[in-house]
XYZ file of C-alpha atoms in Angstrom:
554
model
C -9.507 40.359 9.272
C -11.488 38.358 7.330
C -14.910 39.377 7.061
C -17.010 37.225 4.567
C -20.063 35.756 6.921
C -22.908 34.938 4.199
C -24.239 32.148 6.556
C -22.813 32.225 9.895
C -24.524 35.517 10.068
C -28.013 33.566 9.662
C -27.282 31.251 12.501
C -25.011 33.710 15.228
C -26.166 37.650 14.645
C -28.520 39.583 16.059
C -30.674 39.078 19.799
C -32.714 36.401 18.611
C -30.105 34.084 18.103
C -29.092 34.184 21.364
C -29.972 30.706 21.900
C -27.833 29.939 19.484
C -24.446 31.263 20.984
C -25.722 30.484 24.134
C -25.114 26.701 22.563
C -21.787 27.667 21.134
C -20.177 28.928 24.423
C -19.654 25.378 25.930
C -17.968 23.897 22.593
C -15.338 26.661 22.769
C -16.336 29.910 21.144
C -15.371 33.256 22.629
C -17.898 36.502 22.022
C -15.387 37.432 19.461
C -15.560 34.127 17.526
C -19.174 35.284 16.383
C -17.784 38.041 14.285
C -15.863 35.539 12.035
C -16.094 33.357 9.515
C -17.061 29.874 10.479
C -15.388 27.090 8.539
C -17.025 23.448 8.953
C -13.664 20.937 9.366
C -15.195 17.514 8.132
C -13.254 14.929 9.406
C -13.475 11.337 8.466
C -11.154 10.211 11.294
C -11.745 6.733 12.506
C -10.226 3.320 14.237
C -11.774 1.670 11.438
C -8.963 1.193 9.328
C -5.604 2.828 9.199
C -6.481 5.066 5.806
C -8.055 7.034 8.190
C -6.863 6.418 11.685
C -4.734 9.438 12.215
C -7.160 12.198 10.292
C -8.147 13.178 13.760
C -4.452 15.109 14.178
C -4.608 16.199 10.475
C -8.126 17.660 11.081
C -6.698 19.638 14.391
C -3.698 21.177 12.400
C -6.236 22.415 9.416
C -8.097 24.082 12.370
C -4.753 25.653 13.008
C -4.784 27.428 9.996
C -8.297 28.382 9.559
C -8.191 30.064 13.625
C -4.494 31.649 12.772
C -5.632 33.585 9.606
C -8.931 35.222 11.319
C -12.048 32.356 10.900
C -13.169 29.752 13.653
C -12.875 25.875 13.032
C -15.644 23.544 13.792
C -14.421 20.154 13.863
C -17.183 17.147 12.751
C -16.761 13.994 11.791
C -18.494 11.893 9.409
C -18.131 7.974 8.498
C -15.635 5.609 6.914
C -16.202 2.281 5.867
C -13.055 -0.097 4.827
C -13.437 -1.990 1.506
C -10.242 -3.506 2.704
C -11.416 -5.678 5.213
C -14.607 -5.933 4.198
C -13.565 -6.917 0.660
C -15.182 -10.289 -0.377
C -17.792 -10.539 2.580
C -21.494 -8.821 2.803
C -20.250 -5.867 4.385
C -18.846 -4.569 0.553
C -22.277 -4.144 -0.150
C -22.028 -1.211 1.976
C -18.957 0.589 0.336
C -20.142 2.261 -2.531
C -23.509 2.859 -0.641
C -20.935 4.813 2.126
C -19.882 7.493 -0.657
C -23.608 8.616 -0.250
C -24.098 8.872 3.332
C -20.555 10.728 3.560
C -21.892 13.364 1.168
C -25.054 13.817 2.471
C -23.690 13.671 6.433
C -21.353 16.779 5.150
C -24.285 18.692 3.478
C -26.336 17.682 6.615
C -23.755 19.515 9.088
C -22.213 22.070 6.660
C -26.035 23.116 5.945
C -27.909 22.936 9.340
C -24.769 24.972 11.043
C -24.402 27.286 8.665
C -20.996 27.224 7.907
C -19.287 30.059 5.776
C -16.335 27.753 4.346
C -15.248 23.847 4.760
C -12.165 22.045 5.054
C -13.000 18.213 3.984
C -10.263 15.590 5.083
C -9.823 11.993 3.264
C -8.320 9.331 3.281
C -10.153 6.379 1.923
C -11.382 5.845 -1.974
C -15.206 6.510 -0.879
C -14.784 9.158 1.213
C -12.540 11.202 -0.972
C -15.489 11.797 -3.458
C -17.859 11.497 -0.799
C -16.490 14.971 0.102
C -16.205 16.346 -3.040
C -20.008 15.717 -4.156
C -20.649 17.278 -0.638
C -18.841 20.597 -1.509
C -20.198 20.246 -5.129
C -23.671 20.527 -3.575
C -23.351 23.068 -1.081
C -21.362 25.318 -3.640
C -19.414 27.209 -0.609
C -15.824 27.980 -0.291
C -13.971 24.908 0.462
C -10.653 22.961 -0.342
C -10.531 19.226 0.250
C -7.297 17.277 1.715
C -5.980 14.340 1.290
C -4.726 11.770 4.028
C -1.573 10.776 2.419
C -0.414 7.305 1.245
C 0.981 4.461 3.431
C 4.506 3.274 3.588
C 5.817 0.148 2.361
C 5.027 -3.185 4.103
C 8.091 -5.817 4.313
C 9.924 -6.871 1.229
C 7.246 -3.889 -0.828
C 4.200 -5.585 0.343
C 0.656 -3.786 0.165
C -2.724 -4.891 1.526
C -3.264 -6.268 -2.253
C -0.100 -8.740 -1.219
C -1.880 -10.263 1.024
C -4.745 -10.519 -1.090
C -2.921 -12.488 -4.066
C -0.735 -14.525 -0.692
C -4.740 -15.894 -0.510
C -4.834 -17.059 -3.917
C -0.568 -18.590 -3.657
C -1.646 -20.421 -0.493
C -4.750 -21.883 -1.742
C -2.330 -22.749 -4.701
C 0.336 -24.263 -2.459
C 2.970 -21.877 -3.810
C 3.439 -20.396 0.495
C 2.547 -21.959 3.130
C 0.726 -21.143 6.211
C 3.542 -19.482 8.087
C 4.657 -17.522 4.881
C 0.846 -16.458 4.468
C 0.751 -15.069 8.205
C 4.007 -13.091 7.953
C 2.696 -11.385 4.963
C -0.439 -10.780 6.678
C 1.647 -9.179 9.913
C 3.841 -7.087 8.157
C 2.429 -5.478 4.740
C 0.260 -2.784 6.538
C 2.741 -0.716 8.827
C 0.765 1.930 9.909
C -1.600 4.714 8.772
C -2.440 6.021 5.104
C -4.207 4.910 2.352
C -3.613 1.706 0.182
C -0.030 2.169 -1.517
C -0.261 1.776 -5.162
C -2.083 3.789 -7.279
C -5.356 2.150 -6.043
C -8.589 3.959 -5.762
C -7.429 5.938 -2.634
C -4.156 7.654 -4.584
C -6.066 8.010 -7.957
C -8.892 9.933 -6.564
C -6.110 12.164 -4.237
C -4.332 12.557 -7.670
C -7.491 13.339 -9.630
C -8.916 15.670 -7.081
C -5.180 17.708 -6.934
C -5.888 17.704 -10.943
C -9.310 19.342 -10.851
C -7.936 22.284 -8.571
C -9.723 21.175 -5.271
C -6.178 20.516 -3.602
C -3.538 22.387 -2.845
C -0.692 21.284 -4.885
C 1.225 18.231 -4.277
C -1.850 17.372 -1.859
C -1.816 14.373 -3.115
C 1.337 13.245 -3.097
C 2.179 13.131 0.738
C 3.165 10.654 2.899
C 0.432 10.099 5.712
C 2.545 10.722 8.862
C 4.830 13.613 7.312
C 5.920 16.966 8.178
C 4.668 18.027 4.976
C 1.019 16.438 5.164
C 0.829 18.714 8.805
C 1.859 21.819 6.624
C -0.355 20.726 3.810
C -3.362 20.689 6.448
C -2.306 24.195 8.094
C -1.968 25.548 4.254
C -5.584 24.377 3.862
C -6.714 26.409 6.697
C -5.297 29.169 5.418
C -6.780 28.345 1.892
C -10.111 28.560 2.617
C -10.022 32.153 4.215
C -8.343 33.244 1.005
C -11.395 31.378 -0.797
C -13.697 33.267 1.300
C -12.279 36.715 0.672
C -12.662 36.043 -3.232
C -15.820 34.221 -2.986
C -14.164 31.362 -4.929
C -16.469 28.596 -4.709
C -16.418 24.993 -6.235
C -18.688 24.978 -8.843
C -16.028 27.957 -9.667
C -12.584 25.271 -10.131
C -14.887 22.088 -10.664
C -15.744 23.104 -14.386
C -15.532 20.611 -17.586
C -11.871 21.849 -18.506
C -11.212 20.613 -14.845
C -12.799 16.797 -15.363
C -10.615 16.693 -18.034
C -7.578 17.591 -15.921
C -8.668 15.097 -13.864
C -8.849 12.223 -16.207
C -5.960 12.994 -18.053
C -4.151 12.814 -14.821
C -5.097 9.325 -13.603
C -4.646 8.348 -17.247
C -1.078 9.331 -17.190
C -1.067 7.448 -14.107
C -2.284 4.204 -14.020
C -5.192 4.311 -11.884
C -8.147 2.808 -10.997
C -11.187 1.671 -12.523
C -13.626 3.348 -9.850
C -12.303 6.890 -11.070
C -14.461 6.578 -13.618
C -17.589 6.051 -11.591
C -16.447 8.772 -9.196
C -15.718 11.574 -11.552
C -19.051 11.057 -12.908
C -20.999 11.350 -9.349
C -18.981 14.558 -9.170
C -19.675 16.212 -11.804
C -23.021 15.322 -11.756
C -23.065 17.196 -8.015
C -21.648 20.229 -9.937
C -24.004 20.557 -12.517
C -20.831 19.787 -15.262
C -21.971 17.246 -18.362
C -19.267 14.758 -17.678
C -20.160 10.970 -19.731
C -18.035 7.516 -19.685
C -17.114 8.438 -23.189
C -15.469 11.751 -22.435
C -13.056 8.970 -21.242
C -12.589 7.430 -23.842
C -12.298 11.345 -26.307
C -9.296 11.933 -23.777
C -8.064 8.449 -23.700
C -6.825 8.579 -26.813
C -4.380 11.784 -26.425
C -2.849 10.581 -22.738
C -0.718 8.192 -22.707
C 0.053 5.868 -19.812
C 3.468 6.936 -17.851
C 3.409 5.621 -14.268
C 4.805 2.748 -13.429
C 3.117 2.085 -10.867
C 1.107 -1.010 -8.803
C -0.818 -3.196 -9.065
C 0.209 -3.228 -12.910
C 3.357 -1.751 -12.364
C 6.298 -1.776 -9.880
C 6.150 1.135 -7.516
C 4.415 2.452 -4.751
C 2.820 5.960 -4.157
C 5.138 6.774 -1.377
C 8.147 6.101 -3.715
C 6.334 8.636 -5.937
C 6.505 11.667 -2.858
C 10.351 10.768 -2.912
C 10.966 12.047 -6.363
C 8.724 15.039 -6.290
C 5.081 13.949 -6.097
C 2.686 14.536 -8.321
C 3.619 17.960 -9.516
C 6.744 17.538 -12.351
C 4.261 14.944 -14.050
C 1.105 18.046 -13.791
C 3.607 20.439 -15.106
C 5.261 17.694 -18.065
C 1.534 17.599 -19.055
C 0.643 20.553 -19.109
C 3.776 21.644 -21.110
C 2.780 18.737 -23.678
C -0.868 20.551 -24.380
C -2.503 17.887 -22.206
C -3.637 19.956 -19.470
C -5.943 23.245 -19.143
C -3.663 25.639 -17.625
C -6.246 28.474 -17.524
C -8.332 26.100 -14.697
C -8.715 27.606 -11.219
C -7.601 26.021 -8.101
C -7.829 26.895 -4.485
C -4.571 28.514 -4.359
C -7.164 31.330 -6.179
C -4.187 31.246 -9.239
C -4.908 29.229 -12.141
C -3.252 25.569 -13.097
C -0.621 26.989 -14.727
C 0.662 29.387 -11.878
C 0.770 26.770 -9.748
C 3.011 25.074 -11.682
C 5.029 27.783 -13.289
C 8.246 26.992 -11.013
C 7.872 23.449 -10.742
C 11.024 21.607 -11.752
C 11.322 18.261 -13.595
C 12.090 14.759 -12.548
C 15.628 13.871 -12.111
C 16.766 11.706 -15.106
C 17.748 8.824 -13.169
C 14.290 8.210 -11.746
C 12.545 5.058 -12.968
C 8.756 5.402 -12.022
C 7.239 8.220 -14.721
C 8.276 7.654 -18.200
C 8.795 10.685 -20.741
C 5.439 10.911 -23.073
C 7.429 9.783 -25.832
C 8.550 6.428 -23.903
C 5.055 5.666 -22.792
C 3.954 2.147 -21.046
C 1.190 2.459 -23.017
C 0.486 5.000 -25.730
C -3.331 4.871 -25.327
C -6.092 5.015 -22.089
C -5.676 1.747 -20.159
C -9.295 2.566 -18.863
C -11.589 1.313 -21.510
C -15.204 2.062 -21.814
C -16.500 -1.031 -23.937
C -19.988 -1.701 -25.731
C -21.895 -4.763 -27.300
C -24.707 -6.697 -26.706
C -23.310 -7.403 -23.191
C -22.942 -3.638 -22.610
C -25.317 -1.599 -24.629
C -24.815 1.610 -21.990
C -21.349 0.965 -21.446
C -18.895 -1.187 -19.284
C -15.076 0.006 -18.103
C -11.899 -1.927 -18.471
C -8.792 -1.559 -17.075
C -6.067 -2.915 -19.958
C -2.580 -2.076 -19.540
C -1.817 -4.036 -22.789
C 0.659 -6.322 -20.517
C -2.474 -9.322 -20.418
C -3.003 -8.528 -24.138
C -5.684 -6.152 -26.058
C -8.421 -9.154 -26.545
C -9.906 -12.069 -25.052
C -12.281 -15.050 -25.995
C -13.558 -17.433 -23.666
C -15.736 -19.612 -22.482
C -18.213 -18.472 -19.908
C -18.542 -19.698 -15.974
C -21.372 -17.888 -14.443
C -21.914 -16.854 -10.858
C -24.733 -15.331 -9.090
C -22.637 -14.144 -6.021
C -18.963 -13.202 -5.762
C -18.693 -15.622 -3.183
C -19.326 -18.507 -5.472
C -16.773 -17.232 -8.206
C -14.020 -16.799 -5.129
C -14.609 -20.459 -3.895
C -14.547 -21.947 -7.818
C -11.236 -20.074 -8.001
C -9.943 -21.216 -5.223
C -11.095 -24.914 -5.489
C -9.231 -24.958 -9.002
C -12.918 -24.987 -10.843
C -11.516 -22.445 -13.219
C -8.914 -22.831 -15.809
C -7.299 -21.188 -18.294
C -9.731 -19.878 -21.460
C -12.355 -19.511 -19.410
C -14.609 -16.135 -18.493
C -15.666 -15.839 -15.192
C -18.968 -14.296 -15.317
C -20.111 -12.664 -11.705
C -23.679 -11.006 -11.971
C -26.501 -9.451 -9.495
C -23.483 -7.427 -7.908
C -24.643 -4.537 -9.674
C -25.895 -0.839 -7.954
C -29.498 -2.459 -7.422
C -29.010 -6.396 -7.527
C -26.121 -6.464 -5.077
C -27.260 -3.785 -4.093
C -24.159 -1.473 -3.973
C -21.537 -2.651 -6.515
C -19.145 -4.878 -4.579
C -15.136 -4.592 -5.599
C -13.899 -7.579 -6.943
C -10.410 -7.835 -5.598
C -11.017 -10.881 -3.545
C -12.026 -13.273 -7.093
C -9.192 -10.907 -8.520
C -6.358 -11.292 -6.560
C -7.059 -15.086 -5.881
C -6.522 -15.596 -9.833
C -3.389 -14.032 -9.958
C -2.433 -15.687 -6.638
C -3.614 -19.066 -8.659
C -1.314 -18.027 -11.336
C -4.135 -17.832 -13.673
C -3.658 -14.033 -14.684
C -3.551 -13.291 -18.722
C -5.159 -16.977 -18.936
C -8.696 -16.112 -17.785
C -10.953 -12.918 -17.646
C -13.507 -11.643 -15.519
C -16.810 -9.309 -15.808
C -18.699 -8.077 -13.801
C -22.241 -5.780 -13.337
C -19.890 -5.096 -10.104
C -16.909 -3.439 -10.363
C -13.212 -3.867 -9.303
C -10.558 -2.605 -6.238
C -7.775 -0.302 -7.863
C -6.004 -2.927 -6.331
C -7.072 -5.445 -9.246
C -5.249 -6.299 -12.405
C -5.440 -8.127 -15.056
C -8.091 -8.882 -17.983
C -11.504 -7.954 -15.868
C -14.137 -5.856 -16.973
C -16.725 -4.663 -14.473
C -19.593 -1.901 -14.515
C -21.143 -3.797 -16.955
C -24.778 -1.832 -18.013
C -27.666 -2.854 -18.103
C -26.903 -4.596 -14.918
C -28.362 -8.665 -14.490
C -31.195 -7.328 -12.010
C -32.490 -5.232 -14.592
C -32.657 -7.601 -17.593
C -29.165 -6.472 -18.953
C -27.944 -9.273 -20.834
C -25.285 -10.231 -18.557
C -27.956 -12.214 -16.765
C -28.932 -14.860 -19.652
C -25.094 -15.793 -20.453
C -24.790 -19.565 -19.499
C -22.025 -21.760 -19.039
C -20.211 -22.460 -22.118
C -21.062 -18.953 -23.954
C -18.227 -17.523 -25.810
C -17.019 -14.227 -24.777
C -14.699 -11.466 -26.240
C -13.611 -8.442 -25.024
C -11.829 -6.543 -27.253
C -9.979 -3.474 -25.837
C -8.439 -2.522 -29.093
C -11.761 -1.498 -30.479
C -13.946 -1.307 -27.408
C -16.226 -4.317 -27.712
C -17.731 -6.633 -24.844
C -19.940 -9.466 -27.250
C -21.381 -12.433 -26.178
C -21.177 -14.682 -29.069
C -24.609 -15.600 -29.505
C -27.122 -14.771 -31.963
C -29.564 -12.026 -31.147
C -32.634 -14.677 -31.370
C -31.297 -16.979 -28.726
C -30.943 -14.316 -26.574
C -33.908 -12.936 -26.990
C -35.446 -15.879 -26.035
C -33.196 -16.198 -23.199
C -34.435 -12.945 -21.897
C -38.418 -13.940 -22.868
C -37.972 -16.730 -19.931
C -36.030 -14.652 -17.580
C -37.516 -13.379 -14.368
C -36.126 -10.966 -12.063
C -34.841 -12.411 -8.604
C -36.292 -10.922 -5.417
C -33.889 -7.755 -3.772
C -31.501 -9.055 -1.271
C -32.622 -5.759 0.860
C -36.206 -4.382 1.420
C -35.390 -2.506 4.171
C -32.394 -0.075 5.927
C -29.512 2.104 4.041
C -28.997 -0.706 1.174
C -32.756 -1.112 0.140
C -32.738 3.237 -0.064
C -29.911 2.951 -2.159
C -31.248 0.485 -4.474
C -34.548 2.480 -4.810
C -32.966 5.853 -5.415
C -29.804 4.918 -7.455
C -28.684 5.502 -11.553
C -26.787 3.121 -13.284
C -23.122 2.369 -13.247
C -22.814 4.713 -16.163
C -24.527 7.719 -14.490
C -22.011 7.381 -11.489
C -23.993 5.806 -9.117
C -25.499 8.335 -7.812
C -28.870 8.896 -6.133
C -29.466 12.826 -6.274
């Protein structure tokens, strides 16, 4: 039996915590139970959105596993917010802001009870590294899981269908009865967003950095496999306990760069970036947005996979997950195989019997066949981005840009512009104060997004943004722009008519105007008053770093 108790012991052993079983009785523990190892299950199940909706029953078979193999499960929950349906609207405000309170509800629970080990259980983009910064902090043994992916809507639709439907209604291209069908059928049950969005990039990245069991991350949601998976994960974190195998143990440099060159290879999203930096900042590891770009320019890109490319996640799980692609790079020199995982065996045990893809799949290219032989996540500089801005540039909207500039205070006001045909092609749509502090909390732009691809408008305009962008969103945008426009960056003096380039070949975001006008630009600016002075949003404004530091407010 397993007998590792470092902190259970604190809360459970001796007479004078009596009180303390006493408590315990009621929720289910036998006298027995206090001689084991007591593993924290953090579940983010809610009815909020379906990403999440069935972690409940996932959370109740990882307790399975941790009781079977000698510890005791504590279930807890935690919150999820759904950028989703709150994309576009004041509530996005509270997305990124969510990541924080996840984290620090996990360290609240994990620490108070004493907990000896903790199984963490995701399934939307903020609570994924929500969990992960919580483990990072409390340095105890633990495994996260993933939720799994969603299955196709009707005709291949995804929640980011409906988003661009917005944009070919407004545009005439459906109408009203085509819009609602979309609407009824491209969501069919639980999981996370479909493509390789935010949600499947940070599964994928997390399975990279050894925090996942393998193929964690490439499960359906309502499987056979993702019940195993949670069961397995149980088990884990016993096995993590016996070796005292903690997560600032796997979560080392050599792993962040697993983990980039893995959503690098794959496509995915924008917010990784900011993610993998709050991360490893939680674990103590050195990670910077221009480690991205050092390994950016070894990976190619390989998936082909939405919103830039053609398939879904779940077709993904039906050709072998995530696992032939870990083991093609490793076998290419692109991954450290000597990284430890919670398996307790390094990377390249793991994946020592792992076979390849079958030749007549279409989604992962070979590395010589690449989409794109270079990062497609671009960390850009200039005068518009002296600390740094990230792009996401497939190379199918073209390496460069230069426009004219259409400014916007609010997302809002950039959406309704879009949609009212106020922007055409050439132009930059400039959306400020929707950075960490001004928005506060660094709204996704998939709404303004979507609508100009709906509008037909995609490769003909750009966007950027102090905000930053759904994994959903393609196309030429550019968002975390730093300094952000609340705090004098100089994304808040462009005006209308500015020229603009981005340049993703050689990493430049310039706005075409000489230094001295915009230094007197900046002489007359003033700062606009917060939005929030009070509650979770006015916290997060106070304590936060910039885009480029993650985000984060430790």
């Amino acid at each position: 039996m397993c007998k590792p108790r470092k902190y259970s012991s604190q809360v459970v052993d001796g007479f004078e915590r009596a009180p303390s079983r006493a408590m315990l009785y009621p929720v289910g523990f036998k006298k027995e139970d206090f001689n084991k190892p007591q593993v924290g299950i953090a579940s983010t199940w809610s009815m909020v959105t379906p990403c999440n909706m069935h972690i409940d029953k996932l959370a109740d078979e990882a307790s399975k596993g941790v009781n079977a193999t000698g510890g005791k499960a504590i279930i807890f929950n935690t919150i999820t917010i759904s950028d989703g349906i709150s994309m576009g609207s004041e509530g996005m405000k509270y997305s990124l802001v969510s990541r924080e309170v996840i984290a620090d509800s996990i360290e609240t629970v994990v620490g108070c009870q004493g907990f000896d080990g903790v199984v963490a259980i995701g399934g939307c983009d903020k609570n994924m590294p929500g969990c992960i910064i919580a483990l990072a902090r409390l340095n105890r043994p633990s495994i996260f899981v993933y939720g799994g992916t969603i299955q196709p809507g009707k005709n291949h639709t995804d929640v980011v269908s409906v988003f661009e439907a917005v944009g070919q209604f407004a545009n005439h291209t459906i109408d009203e009865i085509e819009l609602e069908n979309i609407e009824k059928t491209a969501i069919p049950g639980p999981g996370s967003c479909g493509g390789m969005y935010t949600a499947n990039t940070m599964a994928s990245a997390i399975e990279a950095l050894g925090m996942s069991l393998p193929n964690s991350s490439a499960q359906d949601a309502i499987s056979e496999d993702k019940n195993n998976d949670c069961v397995q994960a149980g088990q884990a974190v016993l096995n993590l306990l016996n070796q005292d195998i903690k997560p600032r143990d796997i979560m080392t440099m050599k792993a962040f760069e697993n983990a980039i060159t893995m959503i690098i290879a794959l496509g995915g999203s924008t917010n990784a970036v900011l993610h993998l930096i709050a991360m490893a900042s939680a674990a103590e590891v050195n990670l910077k947005i221009d480690d991205f770009t050092r390994i950016g320019k070894k990976v190619p890109v390989i998936a082909d996979l939405k919103p830039s490319g053609q398939y879904m996640m779940s077709e993904l799980v039906e050709i072998g997950g995530t696992l032939p692609l870990m083991k093609m790079l490793l076998d290419a020199g692109l991954l450290h195989g000597d990284c430890l995982t919670v398996t307790g065996k390094t990377l390249a045990e793991n994946l020592k019997n792992v076979k390849p893809y079958a030749n007549s799949q279409e989604i992962i290219r070979t590395l010589d066949n690449p989409i794109k032989k270079e990062s497609h996540l671009r960390i850009l500089r200039g005068n518009l981005a002296t600390d740094g801005a990230v792009a996401k540039i497939t190379g199918k909207e073209g390496l460069s840009f230069k426009g004219t500039a259409k400014c916007f205070s609010r997302e809002e006001e950039a959406l309704k512009a879009i949609l009212n045909d106020q922007i055409t092609a050439g132009d930059v749509i400039v959306i400020r104060y929707e950075g960490p502090v001004g928005g506060p909390g660094m709204r996704e732009m998939l709404a303004p997004t979507s609508a100009v691809m709906g509008k037909g408008l995609g490769g003909k305009v750009a966007l950027i943004t102090d905000g930053r962008f759904s994994g959903g969103t393609h196309g030429f945008v550019v968002g975390h722009i730093t300094p952000e426009a609340f705090q004098g960056g100089v994304l808040a003096v462009v005006e209308d008519g500015d020229e603009i380039l981005i340049d993703a070949k050689n990493n430049i975001l310039e706005l075409l105007v000489t230094q001295a006008i915009i230094n007197k630009r900046l002489s007359n600016w003033t700062q606009p008053k917060p939005n929030y002075t009070k509650g979770v949003l006015a916290k997060f404004a106070k304590l936060v770093k910039s885009a480029s530091e993650g985000a984060v407010t430790d």
